[in-house]
Every structure is written in structure tokens, then in C-alpha cells.
Coordinates of N, CA, C and O in Angstrom, one line a residue:
X1 N 6.7 15.1 3.4 CA 6.4 16.4 2.8 C 7.2 17.5 3.5 O 7.2 17.5 4.7
X2 N 7.8 18.4 2.7 CA 8.6 19.5 3.3 C 8.0 20.8 2.7 O 7.6 20.9 1.5
X3 N 8.0 21.9 3.5 CA 7.4 23.1 3.1 C 8.1 24.3 3.6 O 8.7 24.3 4.7
X4 N 8.2 25.3 2.7 CA 8.7 26.6 3.1 C 7.9 27.7 2.5 O 7.3 27.5 1.4
X5 N 7.8 28.9 3.1 CA 7.0 30.0 2.6 C 7.9 31.2 2.6 O 8.5 31.6 3.6
X6 N 8.0 31.9 1.5 CA 8.7 33.2 1.3 C 7.8 34.2 0.7 O 7.4 34.0 -0.5
X7 N 7.6 35.3 1.3 CA 6.7 36.4 0.8 C 5.4 35.9 0.1 O 5.0 36.3 -0.9
X8 N 4.8 34.9 0.8 CA 3.6 34.4 0.3 C 3.7 33.4 -0.8 O 2.7 32.9 -1.3
X9 N 4.9 32.9 -1.1 CA 5.1 31.9 -2.1 C 5.4 30.6 -1.3 O 6.4 30.5 -0.7
X10 N 4.4 29.7 -1.3 CA 4.5 28.4 -0.6 C 5.1 27.3 -1.5 O 4.6 27.1 -2.6
X11 N 6.2 26.7 -1.1 CA 6.8 25.6 -1.8 C 6.8 24.4 -1.0 O 7.4 24.3 0.1
X12 N 6.1 23.3 -1.5 CA 6.0 22.1 -0.8 C 6.7 21.0 -1.7 O 6.4 20.9 -2.9
X13 N 7.5 20.1 -1.1 CA 8.2 19.1 -1.9 C 7.9 17.7 -1.3 O 7.9 17.6 0.0
X14 N 7.6 16.8 -2.1 CA 7.4 15.4 -1.7 C 8.3 14.5 -2.5 O 8.1 14.3 -3.7
X15 N 9.4 14.0 -1.9 CA 10.3 13.1 -2.6 C 9.9 11.6 -2.4 O 9.2 11.3 -1.5
X16 N 10.5 10.8 -3.4 CA 10.3 9.4 -3.3 C 11.4 8.7 -4.0 O 11.9 9.2 -5.0
X17 N 11.8 7.5 -3.5 CA 12.8 6.7 -4.1 C 12.2 5.9 -5.3 O 11.0 5.5 -5.2
X18 N 12.9 5.8 -6.4 CA 12.4 5.1 -7.6 C 13.3 3.9 -7.9 O 14.3 3.9 -8.6
X19 N 12.9 2.7 -7.2 CA 13.7 1.5 -7.4 C 13.8 1.0 -8.8 O 14.9 0.5 -9.2
X20 N 12.8 1.2 -9.6 CA 12.8 0.8 -11.0 C 13.8 1.6 -11.9 O 14.2 1.1 -12.9
X21 N 14.2 2.8 -11.4 CA 15.1 3.6 -12.2 C 16.5 3.5 -11.5 O 17.5 4.1 -12.0
X22 N 16.7 2.7 -10.5 CA 17.9 2.6 -9.7 C 18.7 1.3 -10.0 O 18.1 0.3 -10.4
X23 N 20.0 1.4 -9.7 CA 20.8 0.2 -9.8 C 21.8 0.2 -8.7 O 23.0 0.6 -8.9
X24 N 21.4 -0.2 -7.5 CA 22.3 -0.1 -6.3 C 23.7 -0.8 -6.6 O 24.7 -0.3 -6.1
X25 N 23.7 -1.9 -7.3 CA 24.9 -2.6 -7.5 C 25.9 -1.8 -8.3 O 27.1 -2.0 -8.3
X26 N 25.4 -0.8 -9.1 CA 26.2 0.1 -9.9 C 26.4 1.5 -9.3 O 26.9 2.4 -9.9
X27 N 25.9 1.6 -8.1 CA 26.0 2.9 -7.4 C 25.1 4.0 -8.0 O 25.5 5.1 -8.0
X28 N 23.9 3.6 -8.4 CA 23.0 4.5 -9.0 C 21.6 4.4 -8.2 O 21.0 3.4 -8.2
X29 N 21.3 5.5 -7.6 CA 20.0 5.6 -6.8 C 19.3 6.8 -7.4 O 19.8 7.9 -7.4
X30 N 18.0 6.5 -7.8 CA 17.3 7.6 -8.5 C 16.1 8.0 -7.6 O 15.4 7.1 -7.1
X31 N 15.9 9.3 -7.5 CA 14.8 9.8 -6.6 C 14.0 10.8 -7.5 O 14.5 11.5 -8.3
X32 N 12.7 10.7 -7.3 CA 11.8 11.7 -7.9 C 11.3 12.6 -6.8 O 11.3 12.2 -5.7
X33 N 10.9 13.8 -7.2 CA 10.3 14.7 -6.2 C 9.3 15.5 -6.9 O 9.4 15.9 -8.1
X34 N 8.1 15.7 -6.3 CA 7.1 16.6 -6.8 C 7.0 17.9 -6.0 O 7.1 17.8 -4.7
X35 N 7.0 19.0 -6.7 CA 7.0 20.3 -6.1 C 5.6 21.0 -6.4 O 5.2 20.9 -7.6
X36 N 5.0 21.5 -5.4 CA 3.8 22.4 -5.6 C 4.2 23.8 -5.1 O 4.6 24.0 -4.0
X37 N 4.0 24.7 -6.0 CA 4.2 26.1 -5.7 C 2.9 26.8 -5.7 O 2.1 26.8 -6.6
X38 N 2.5 27.5 -4.5 CA 1.2 28.1 -4.4 C 1.5 29.6 -4.1 O 2.3 29.9 -3.2
X39 N 0.9 30.5 -4.8 CA 1.0 31.9 -4.6 C -0.1 32.4 -3.6 O -1.2 32.5 -4.1
X40 N 0.3 32.5 -2.4 CA -0.7 33.0 -1.4 C -0.6 34.5 -1.2 O -1.3 35.1 -0.3
X41 N 0.2 35.2 -2.0 CA 0.4 36.6 -1.9 C -0.7 37.3 -2.7 O -1.5 36.7 -3.3
X42 N -0.7 38.7 -2.7 CA -1.6 39.5 -3.4 C -1.1 39.9 -4.7 O -1.8 40.7 -5.4
X43 N 0.1 39.5 -5.1 CA 0.7 40.0 -6.4 C 1.0 38.8 -7.3 O 1.3 37.7 -6.9
X44 N 1.0 39.1 -8.6 CA 1.3 38.1 -9.6 C 2.8 38.0 -9.6 O 3.6 39.0 -9.5
X45 N 3.3 36.7 -9.7 CA 4.7 36.5 -9.8 C 5.0 35.5 -10.9 O 4.1 34.7 -11.4
X46 N 6.3 35.5 -11.4 CA 6.7 34.5 -12.4 C 8.0 33.9 -11.9 O 8.9 34.6 -11.4
X47 N 8.0 32.6 -12.0 CA 9.2 31.8 -11.7 C 10.2 31.9 -12.9 O 9.9 31.5 -14.0
X48 N 11.3 32.5 -12.6 CA 12.3 32.8 -13.7 C 13.5 31.8 -13.7 O 14.0 31.5 -14.8
X49 N 13.9 31.3 -12.5 CA 15.1 30.5 -12.5 C 15.1 29.6 -11.2 O 14.3 29.9 -10.3
X50 N 15.9 28.6 -11.3 CA 16.1 27.7 -10.1 C 17.6 27.6 -9.7 O 18.4 27.7 -10.6
X51 N 17.8 27.3 -8.5 CA 19.2 27.0 -8.0 C 19.0 25.9 -7.0 O 18.3 26.1 -5.9
X52 N 19.6 24.8 -7.2 CA 19.6 23.6 -6.4 C 21.0 23.3 -5.8 O 22.0 23.5 -6.5
X53 N 21.0 22.9 -4.5 CA 22.2 22.3 -3.9 C 21.9 20.9 -3.5 O 21.1 20.7 -2.7
X54 N 22.6 20.0 -4.2 CA 22.3 18.5 -4.0 C 23.6 18.0 -3.3 O 24.7 18.1 -3.8
X55 N 23.3 17.4 -2.1 CA 24.4 16.8 -1.3 C 24.2 15.4 -1.1 O 23.2 14.9 -0.6
X56 N 25.3 14.5 -1.4 CA 25.1 13.1 -1.2 C 25.6 12.8 0.3 O 26.0 13.7 1.0
X57 N 25.5 11.5 0.6 CA 25.7 11.2 2.0 C 27.2 11.3 2.4 O 27.5 11.3 3.6
X58 N 28.1 11.5 1.4 CA 29.5 11.7 1.7 C 29.8 13.2 1.8 O 31.0 13.6 2.0
X59 N 28.8 14.1 1.6 CA 29.0 15.5 1.7 C 29.4 16.2 0.4 O 29.7 17.4 0.4
X60 N 29.5 15.4 -0.7 CA 29.8 16.0 -2.0 C 28.6 16.8 -2.5 O 27.5 16.4 -2.5
X61 N 28.9 18.1 -2.9 CA 27.8 19.0 -3.3 C 27.8 19.3 -4.8 O 28.9 19.5 -5.3
X62 N 26.7 19.2 -5.4 CA 26.5 19.6 -6.8 C 25.5 20.7 -6.8 O 24.4 20.7 -6.2
X63 N 25.8 21.7 -7.6 CA 24.9 22.9 -7.7 C 24.4 22.9 -9.1 O 25.1 22.6 -10.1
X64 N 23.1 23.1 -9.2 CA 22.4 23.1 -10.5 C 21.6 24.5 -10.6 O 20.9 24.8 -9.7
X65 N 21.9 25.2 -11.7 CA 21.2 26.5 -11.9 C 20.6 26.4 -13.4 O 21.2 25.8 -14.2
X66 N 19.5 27.1 -13.5 CA 18.9 27.1 -14.9 C 17.7 28.0 -14.9 O 17.1 28.3 -13.9
X67 N 17.2 28.2 -16.1 CA 16.0 29.0 -16.3 C 14.8 28.1 -16.0 O 14.7 26.9 -16.4
X68 N 13.8 28.7 -15.3 CA 12.5 28.0 -15.1 C 12.7 26.6 -14.5 O 13.7 26.3 -13.8
X69 N 11.6 25.9 -14.6 CA 11.5 24.5 -14.1 C 10.9 23.7 -15.2 O 9.9 24.1 -15.8
X70 N 11.3 22.5 -15.5 CA 10.8 21.5 -16.5 C 10.5 22.3 -17.8 O 9.4 22.0 -18.4
X71 N 11.3 23.2 -18.2 CA 11.1 23.9 -19.5 C 10.1 25.0 -19.4 O 9.7 25.5 -20.5
X72 N 9.6 25.3 -18.2 CA 8.6 26.4 -18.1 C 9.0 27.5 -17.2 O 9.8 27.3 -16.3
X73 N 8.4 28.7 -17.4 CA 8.6 29.8 -16.4 C 7.2 30.2 -16.0 O 6.6 31.2 -16.6
X74 N 6.5 29.4 -15.2 CA 5.1 29.7 -14.9 C 4.8 31.0 -14.2 O 5.6 31.5 -13.4
X75 N 3.7 31.6 -14.6 CA 3.2 32.8 -14.0 C 2.0 32.4 -13.1 O 1.1 31.7 -13.5
X76 N 2.1 32.9 -11.8 CA 1.1 32.6 -10.8 C 0.5 33.8 -10.3 O 1.1 34.7 -9.7
X77 N -0.8 34.0 -10.5 CA -1.6 35.1 -9.9 C -1.9 34.7 -8.5 O -1.7 33.6 -8.1
X78 N -2.5 35.6 -7.7 CA -2.9 35.4 -6.4 C -3.8 34.1 -6.3 O -4.8 34.0 -7.1
X79 N -3.4 33.2 -5.4 CA -4.3 32.0 -5.3 C -4.0 30.9 -6.3 O -4.5 29.8 -6.1
X80 N -3.1 31.1 -7.3 CA -2.9 30.1 -8.3 C -1.7 29.2 -7.8 O -0.9 29.6 -7.0
X81 N -1.6 28.0 -8.4 CA -0.6 27.1 -8.1 C 0.0 26.4 -9.4 O -0.6 26.5 -10.4
X82 N 1.2 25.9 -9.2 CA 1.9 25.1 -10.3 C 2.6 23.9 -9.6 O 3.2 24.1 -8.6
X83 N 2.4 22.8 -10.2 CA 3.1 21.6 -9.7 C 3.9 20.9 -10.9 O 3.5 21.0 -12.0
X84 N 5.0 20.3 -10.5 CA 5.7 19.5 -11.5 C 6.5 18.4 -10.7 O 6.7 18.5 -9.5
X85 N 6.9 17.4 -11.5 CA 7.7 16.3 -10.9 C 9.0 16.3 -11.7 O 9.0 16.4 -13.0
X86 N 10.1 16.1 -11.0 CA 11.4 16.0 -11.7 C 12.2 14.9 -10.9 O 11.6 14.2 -10.0
X87 N 13.5 14.7 -11.3 CA 14.2 13.6 -10.6 C 15.7 14.0 -10.4 O 16.2 15.0 -10.9
X88 N 16.3 13.2 -9.6 CA 17.7 13.4 -9.2 C 18.4 12.1 -9.0 O 18.0 11.3 -8.1
X89 N 19.5 11.8 -9.7 CA 20.3 10.6 -9.5 C 21.3 10.9 -8.4 O 21.9 12.0 -8.4
X90 N 21.6 9.9 -7.6 CA 22.7 10.0 -6.6 C 23.5 8.8 -6.7 O 23.1 7.7 -7.2
X91 N 24.8 8.9 -6.3 CA 25.7 7.7 -6.3 C 25.7 7.1 -4.9 O 26.4 6.1 -4.7
X92 N 24.9 7.6 -4.0 CA 24.8 7.1 -2.6 C 23.3 6.9 -2.3 O 22.5 7.5 -2.9
X93 N 23.0 6.0 -1.3 CA 21.6 5.7 -1.0 C 20.9 6.8 -0.3 O 19.7 6.7 -0.1
X94 N 21.5 7.9 0.1 CA 20.8 9.0 0.7 C 21.5 10.3 0.4 O 22.7 10.3 0.0
X95 N 20.8 11.4 0.6 CA 21.3 12.7 0.4 C 20.3 13.7 0.7 O 19.2 13.4 1.2
X96 N 20.6 15.0 0.4 CA 19.6 16.1 0.6 C 19.6 17.0 -0.6 O 20.6 17.1 -1.4
X97 N 18.5 17.7 -0.8 CA 18.4 18.8 -1.8 C 17.8 20.0 -1.1 O 17.0 19.9 -0.2
X98 N 18.2 21.2 -1.6 CA 17.5 22.4 -1.1 C 17.9 23.5 -2.2 O 18.7 23.2 -3.0
X99 N 17.2 24.6 -2.1 CA 17.5 25.6 -3.1 C 16.6 26.8 -3.0 O 15.9 27.1 -2.0
X100 N 16.6 27.5 -4.2 CA 15.7 28.7 -4.3 C 15.2 28.8 -5.7 O 15.8 28.3 -6.7
X101 N 14.0 29.4 -5.8 CA 13.4 29.8 -7.1 C 13.6 31.4 -7.2 O 13.2 32.1 -6.2
X102 N 14.1 31.9 -8.3 CA 14.1 33.3 -8.5 C 12.7 33.7 -9.0 O 12.3 33.2 -10.1
X103 N 12.0 34.5 -8.3 CA 10.7 34.9 -8.6 C 10.7 36.4 -9.0 O 11.5 37.2 -8.5
X104 N 9.9 36.8 -10.0 CA 9.8 38.2 -10.4 C 8.4 38.7 -10.3 O 7.4 38.0 -10.8
X105 N 8.2 39.8 -9.7 CA 6.8 40.4 -9.6 C 6.4 41.1 -10.9 O 7.3 41.3 -11.7
X106 N 5.2 41.4 -11.0 CA 4.7 42.1 -12.1 C 5.4 43.5 -12.3 O 5.5 44.0 -13.4
X107 N 5.8 44.1 -11.2 CA 6.6 45.3 -11.2 C 8.0 45.2 -11.5 O 8.8 46.2 -11.6
X108 N 8.5 44.0 -11.8 CA 9.9 43.7 -12.1 C 10.8 43.5 -11.0 O 12.0 43.3 -11.2
X109 N 10.3 43.5 -9.7 CA 11.2 43.2 -8.6 C 11.4 41.7 -8.5 O 10.5 40.9 -8.8
X110 N 12.6 41.3 -8.2 CA 13.0 39.9 -8.0 C 13.3 39.5 -6.6 O 13.8 40.4 -5.8
X111 N 13.0 38.3 -6.2 CA 13.4 37.8 -4.9 C 13.5 36.3 -5.0 O 13.0 35.6 -5.9
X112 N 14.2 35.7 -4.0 CA 14.4 34.3 -3.9 C 13.4 33.6 -3.0 O 13.2 34.0 -1.9
X113 N 12.6 32.7 -3.6 CA 11.7 31.9 -2.8 C 12.4 30.6 -2.3 O 13.0 29.9 -3.2
X114 N 12.4 30.3 -1.1 CA 13.1 29.2 -0.5 C 12.4 27.9 -0.9 O 11.2 27.7 -0.9
X115 N 13.3 26.9 -1.4 CA 12.8 25.5 -1.5 C 13.3 24.8 -0.3 O 14.5 24.9 0.0
X116 N 12.4 24.2 0.5 CA 12.9 23.6 1.8 C 13.9 22.5 1.5 O 13.8 21.8 0.6
X117 N 14.8 22.4 2.5 CA 15.7 21.2 2.4 C 14.9 20.0 2.6 O 14.0 19.9 3.5
X118 N 15.2 19.0 1.8 CA 14.5 17.7 1.9 C 15.4 16.5 1.8 O 16.5 16.7 1.1
X119 N 15.0 15.4 2.4 CA 15.9 14.2 2.4 C 15.6 13.3 1.3 O 14.4 13.1 1.0
X120 N 16.6 12.7 0.7 CA 16.4 11.6 -0.3 C 17.0 10.4 0.4 O 18.2 10.3 0.7
X121 N 16.2 9.4 0.6 CA 16.6 8.2 1.3 C 15.9 7.0 0.7 O 14.7 7.0 0.4
X122 N 16.7 5.9 0.5 CA 16.1 4.6 0.1 C 15.4 4.0 1.3 O 15.9 4.3 2.4
X123 N 14.3 3.3 1.1 CA 13.7 2.6 2.2 C 14.7 1.6 2.8 O 15.3 0.9 2.0
X124 N 14.8 1.6 4.1 CA 15.7 0.6 4.7 C 15.0 -0.6 5.0 O 13.8 -0.6 5.4
X125 N 15.7 -1.8 4.9 CA 15.1 -3.1 5.2 C 14.9 -3.1 6.7 O 15.7 -2.7 7.5
X126 N 13.8 -3.7 7.1 CA 13.5 -3.9 8.5 C 14.3 -5.0 9.1 O 14.4 -6.1 8.4
X127 N 14.9 -4.8 10.2 CA 15.6 -5.9 10.9 C 14.7 -6.8 11.6 O 13.8 -6.4 12.3
X128 N 15.0 -8.1 11.5 CA 14.3 -9.1 12.3 C 15.2 -9.6 13.4 O 16.3 -10.1 13.2
X129 N 14.7 -9.5 14.6 CA 15.4 -10.0 15.8 C 14.9 -11.4 16.2 O 13.7 -11.6 16.2
X130 N 15.8 -12.3 16.5 CA 15.4 -13.6 16.9 C 15.7 -13.8 18.3 O 16.6 -13.4 18.9

């Protein structure tokens, strides 16, 4: 579990490898991640956009930008939370993701809430020593 807090907006990410969606022989590794956003501030905010930086184990970077998350732009009052699960395919067995959510206050002010950097890794086979 990975966590970052910006201006009272707590973002926690829990990634996991999805072997049933992956095909290592074809260079396809699929990861799911669950994000929980909790508003611990005293003001109402709305998530307007996302910006992801996805880096594979060779250092290749892909940037993803878009409105909202999973088709929604959730509004969070003080103490409210929003969770969602999404996925990310990689061509390598490991990588990282990090980014920001563009948040807007009830007064129209915007700020970036940090999404913590998190690791995407396939489970490694345990070695047996004889």
C-alpha cells in the first residue's frame, strides 16, 4: 500500500498483478490497482482530471491524461471518500506508476493532489537451494 497526502486529500494505492489477464510469453503483464481518495480537509473538492506517468523496467515512459477517473468526477465533502479500481498493461514484468489528480475547491481554486509512486511487479518464484 502506498500513500500521499496533499492539502488534506489522502490518496492510497494498492496494486496487484493479474496473472489471468497476462501473457508473459507474449510480453503482456497486466496489473490492477485500487485507489482510495479521502478528503480529510475542511472544504469540498471535486476531482476534475488525472495525469499518470507509467514507466516500464526499461525506463520507457507513457503519460496518460484525461478527465476524471473511471468515467466519473467525484465530489468529496469533508470526511468523504471515493474508491475505484483500474488497470495497467506493461510489456515488462515490472514498472512504476505515479501522478496527480487535478482537484477543484467549491470556490473554484484548483490544485494537484499527489498520487504516490507505486511499484508494479510480478511475484517472483522462490529459489530452492540444494
